Amino acid sequence: MSVHPSPDAAPAGRKPITLHRLREMHVAGEPISMLTCYDAAFARVLDHAGVDCLLIGDSLGMVLQGLGSTLPVTLTDMAYHVRCVAQGNRSAWVIGDLPFGSYQQSHAQAMESATALMQAGAHMVKLEGGGWTADTVRFLTQRGIPVCAHLGLTPQSVHALGGYRIQGRDEASATTLRLHAQQLADAGAAMLVLELMPSAVTAAITASLPIPTIGIGAGVDCAGQVLVLHDMLGLGHGKQPRFVRDFMQGAASIEAAIATYVADVKTRRFPDPTLHGY
Ligand code: KIV
């Protein structure tokens, strides 16, 4: 990796990304770029490359900890990595995943968990699940905590879903996804991640909501895109899903690969619609 800028330097000419700025981008039709990020060194690189949002995903359980799922990831793990990312970041919008079991029990539990991530440096928390999370989204939002919801393949429910499978393939489940998306937006979610679903479902949800949708394996019709950092750097192990592009192919450095990702999201060269076969 090449020499990093000083930890205290904000990227030249880059204003901090705020919720207001993300809304402006959405209204202007400018795609939002997001990558997962788990530490200060990469936070600096991503921030300097112009990535809009850094997601400290609970995917860190699989990517960093070598686990088979995100289920064992704890709030303490998440707060640690949010703090690391916040140390390296100066201007990107920082989103921390609420891990499995940290928000399902009660509003008080969700508030306590969200507080831990916000105090560690997150600007927004993300939680997985359909309409049943709408009350929690409303509760947190009303208390000044921006919330990103997450629909489609929700990895914390992998066992209930019967594996890492495409969601919303039949009319009934597509209708349910559309309904849940509306409920989450009505409850105050400021952003919605859509994971592994057909393009037609993504397009319908994106067109019907006032908030930005961020897709992963969900086609081109989202307001933004997210990938797992290690996957797009060619470090994912095992067979990679078709929607993942290895941006290190042909790139001279990690910085160049990230810059290409940002440029390709902004110009809608990524994702490639021909690779989205569902
Ligand atoms: O945990 C994570 O990295 C995520 C992304 C896949 C959206 O939730």
mmCIF file with all atom_site columns, N, CA, C and O and ligand atoms in Angstrom, residues 36 38 55 57-59 97 126 150 193 195 216 226 228, ligand 1:
data_model
loop_
_atom_site.group_PDB
_atom_site.id
_atom_site.type_symbol
_atom_site.label_atom_id
_atom_site.label_alt_id
_atom_site.label_comp_id
_atom_site.label_asym_id
_atom_site.label_entity_id
_atom_site.label_seq_id
_atom_site.pdbx_PDB_ins_code
_atom_site.Cartn_x
_atom_site.Cartn_y
_atom_site.Cartn_z
_atom_site.occupancy
_atom_site.B_iso_or_equiv
_atom_site.pdbx_formal_charge
_atom_site.auth_seq_id
_atom_site.auth_comp_id
_atom_site.auth_asym_id
_atom_site.auth_atom_id
_atom_site.pdbx_PDB_model_num
ATOM   1  N N  . THR A 1 36  ? -17.931 -1.084 2.590  1.00 0.00 ? 36  THR A N  1
ATOM   2  C CA . THR A 1 36  ? -17.713 -1.456 3.981  1.00 0.00 ? 36  THR A CA 1
ATOM   3  C C  . THR A 1 36  ? -16.286 -1.058 4.348  1.00 0.00 ? 36  THR A C  1
ATOM   4  O O  . THR A 1 36  ? -15.396 -0.958 3.489  1.00 0.00 ? 36  THR A O  1
ATOM   5  N N  . TYR A 1 38  ? -13.522 -1.276 8.001  1.00 0.00 ? 38  TYR A N  1
ATOM   6  C CA . TYR A 1 38  ? -13.461 -1.816 9.361  1.00 0.00 ? 38  TYR A CA 1
ATOM   7  C C  . TYR A 1 38  ? -12.305 -1.249 10.188 1.00 0.00 ? 38  TYR A C  1
ATOM   8  O O  . TYR A 1 38  ? -12.167 -1.602 11.354 1.00 0.00 ? 38  TYR A O  1
ATOM   9  N N  . LEU A 1 55  ? -19.437 1.945  5.616  1.00 0.00 ? 55  LEU A N  1
ATOM   10 C CA . LEU A 1 55  ? -20.318 1.086  6.415  1.00 0.00 ? 55  LEU A CA 1
ATOM   11 C C  . LEU A 1 55  ? -19.470 0.118  7.220  1.00 0.00 ? 55  LEU A C  1
ATOM   12 O O  . LEU A 1 55  ? -18.748 -0.705 6.641  1.00 0.00 ? 55  LEU A O  1
ATOM   13 N N  . GLY A 1 57  ? -19.862 -2.788 8.551  1.00 0.00 ? 57  GLY A N  1
ATOM   14 C CA . GLY A 1 57  ? -20.853 -3.853 8.463  1.00 0.00 ? 57  GLY A CA 1
ATOM   15 C C  . GLY A 1 57  ? -20.525 -4.977 9.426  1.00 0.00 ? 57  GLY A C  1
ATOM   16 O O  . GLY A 1 57  ? -19.347 -5.233 9.727  1.00 0.00 ? 57  GLY A O  1
ATOM   17 N N  . ASP A 1 58  ? -21.572 -5.670 9.865  1.00 0.00 ? 58  ASP A N  1
ATOM   18 C CA . ASP A 1 58  ? -21.284 -6.840 10.698 1.00 0.00 ? 58  ASP A CA 1
ATOM   19 C C  . ASP A 1 58  ? -20.730 -7.982 9.841  1.00 0.00 ? 58  ASP A C  1
ATOM   20 O O  . ASP A 1 58  ? -20.364 -9.037 10.357 1.00 0.00 ? 58  ASP A O  1
ATOM   21 N N  . SER A 1 59  ? -20.612 -7.733 8.520  1.00 0.00 ? 59  SER A N  1
ATOM   22 C CA . SER A 1 59  ? -19.862 -8.643 7.656  1.00 0.00 ? 59  SER A CA 1
ATOM   23 C C  . SER A 1 59  ? -18.440 -8.807 8.175  1.00 0.00 ? 59  SER A C  1
ATOM   24 O O  . SER A 1 59  ? -17.739 -9.742 7.767  1.00 0.00 ? 59  SER A O  1
ATOM   25 N N  . ASP A 1 97  ? -23.370 -0.954 11.791 1.00 0.00 ? 97  ASP A N  1
ATOM   26 C CA . ASP A 1 97  ? -24.393 -2.006 11.849 1.00 0.00 ? 97  ASP A CA 1
ATOM   27 C C  . ASP A 1 97  ? -24.723 -2.372 13.292 1.00 0.00 ? 97  ASP A C  1
ATOM   28 O O  . ASP A 1 97  ? -23.812 -2.648 14.091 1.00 0.00 ? 97  ASP A O  1
ATOM   29 N N  . LYS A 1 126 ? -27.446 1.055  11.217 1.00 0.00 ? 126 LYS A N  1
ATOM   30 C CA . LYS A 1 126 ? -28.210 0.241  10.257 1.00 0.00 ? 126 LYS A CA 1
ATOM   31 C C  . LYS A 1 126 ? -28.756 -0.975 10.986 1.00 0.00 ? 126 LYS A C  1
ATOM   32 O O  . LYS A 1 126 ? -28.058 -1.575 11.806 1.00 0.00 ? 126 LYS A O  1
ATOM   33 N N  . HIS A 1 150 ? -32.522 -2.184 6.185  1.00 0.00 ? 150 HIS A N  1
ATOM   34 C CA . HIS A 1 150 ? -31.861 -3.173 5.298  1.00 0.00 ? 150 HIS A CA 1
ATOM   35 C C  . HIS A 1 150 ? -32.874 -4.270 4.995  1.00 0.00 ? 150 HIS A C  1
ATOM   36 O O  . HIS A 1 150 ? -33.336 -4.957 5.908  1.00 0.00 ? 150 HIS A O  1
ATOM   37 N N  . VAL A 1 193 ? -30.838 -0.086 2.539  1.00 0.00 ? 193 VAL A N  1
ATOM   38 C CA . VAL A 1 193 ? -29.995 -1.029 1.786  1.00 0.00 ? 193 VAL A CA 1
ATOM   39 C C  . VAL A 1 193 ? -30.891 -2.139 1.252  1.00 0.00 ? 193 VAL A C  1
ATOM   40 O O  . VAL A 1 193 ? -31.723 -2.691 1.978  1.00 0.00 ? 193 VAL A O  1
ATOM   41 N N  . GLU A 1 195 ? -30.569 -5.776 -0.572 1.00 0.00 ? 195 GLU A N  1
ATOM   42 C CA . GLU A 1 195 ? -29.562 -6.805 -0.855 1.00 0.00 ? 195 GLU A CA 1
ATOM   43 C C  . GLU A 1 195 ? -30.171 -7.982 -1.607 1.00 0.00 ? 195 GLU A C  1
ATOM   44 O O  . GLU A 1 195 ? -31.199 -8.536 -1.175 1.00 0.00 ? 195 GLU A O  1
ATOM   45 N N  . ILE A 1 216 ? -26.907 -3.849 -3.200 1.00 0.00 ? 216 ILE A N  1
ATOM   46 C CA . ILE A 1 216 ? -25.796 -4.804 -3.281 1.00 0.00 ? 216 ILE A CA 1
ATOM   47 C C  . ILE A 1 216 ? -26.386 -6.078 -3.895 1.00 0.00 ? 216 ILE A C  1
ATOM   48 O O  . ILE A 1 216 ? -27.261 -6.704 -3.296 1.00 0.00 ? 216 ILE A O  1
ATOM   49 N N  . VAL A 1 226 ? -23.289 -0.404 -2.774 1.00 0.00 ? 226 VAL A N  1
ATOM   50 C CA . VAL A 1 226 ? -22.337 -0.780 -1.731 1.00 0.00 ? 226 VAL A CA 1
ATOM   51 C C  . VAL A 1 226 ? -21.734 -2.132 -2.087 1.00 0.00 ? 226 VAL A C  1
ATOM   52 O O  . VAL A 1 226 ? -22.410 -2.978 -2.689 1.00 0.00 ? 226 VAL A O  1
ATOM   53 N N  . VAL A 1 228 ? -18.777 -5.117 -0.275 1.00 0.00 ? 228 VAL A N  1
ATOM   54 C CA . VAL A 1 228 ? -17.870 -5.461 0.820  1.00 0.00 ? 228 VAL A CA 1
ATOM   55 C C  . VAL A 1 228 ? -16.444 -5.170 0.314  1.00 0.00 ? 228 VAL A C  1
ATOM   56 O O  . VAL A 1 228 ? -16.044 -5.627 -0.762 1.00 0.00 ? 228 VAL A O  1
HETATM 57 O O1 . KIV B 2 .   ? -22.583 -6.146 6.886  1.00 0.00 ? 1   KIV B O1 1
HETATM 58 C C1 . KIV B 2 .   ? -22.454 -5.685 5.746  1.00 0.00 ? 1   KIV B C1 1
HETATM 59 O O2 . KIV B 2 .   ? -21.354 -5.590 5.200  1.00 0.00 ? 1   KIV B O2 1
HETATM 60 C C2 . KIV B 2 .   ? -23.656 -5.259 5.046  1.00 0.00 ? 1   KIV B C2 1
HETATM 61 C C3 . KIV B 2 .   ? -23.524 -4.985 3.580  1.00 0.00 ? 1   KIV B C3 1
HETATM 62 C C4 . KIV B 2 .   ? -23.406 -6.253 2.834  1.00 0.00 ? 1   KIV B C4 1
HETATM 63 C C5 . KIV B 2 .   ? -24.639 -4.154 3.064  1.00 0.00 ? 1   KIV B C5 1
HETATM 64 O O3 . KIV B 2 .   ? -24.695 -5.161 5.622  1.00 0.00 ? 1   KIV B O3 1
#
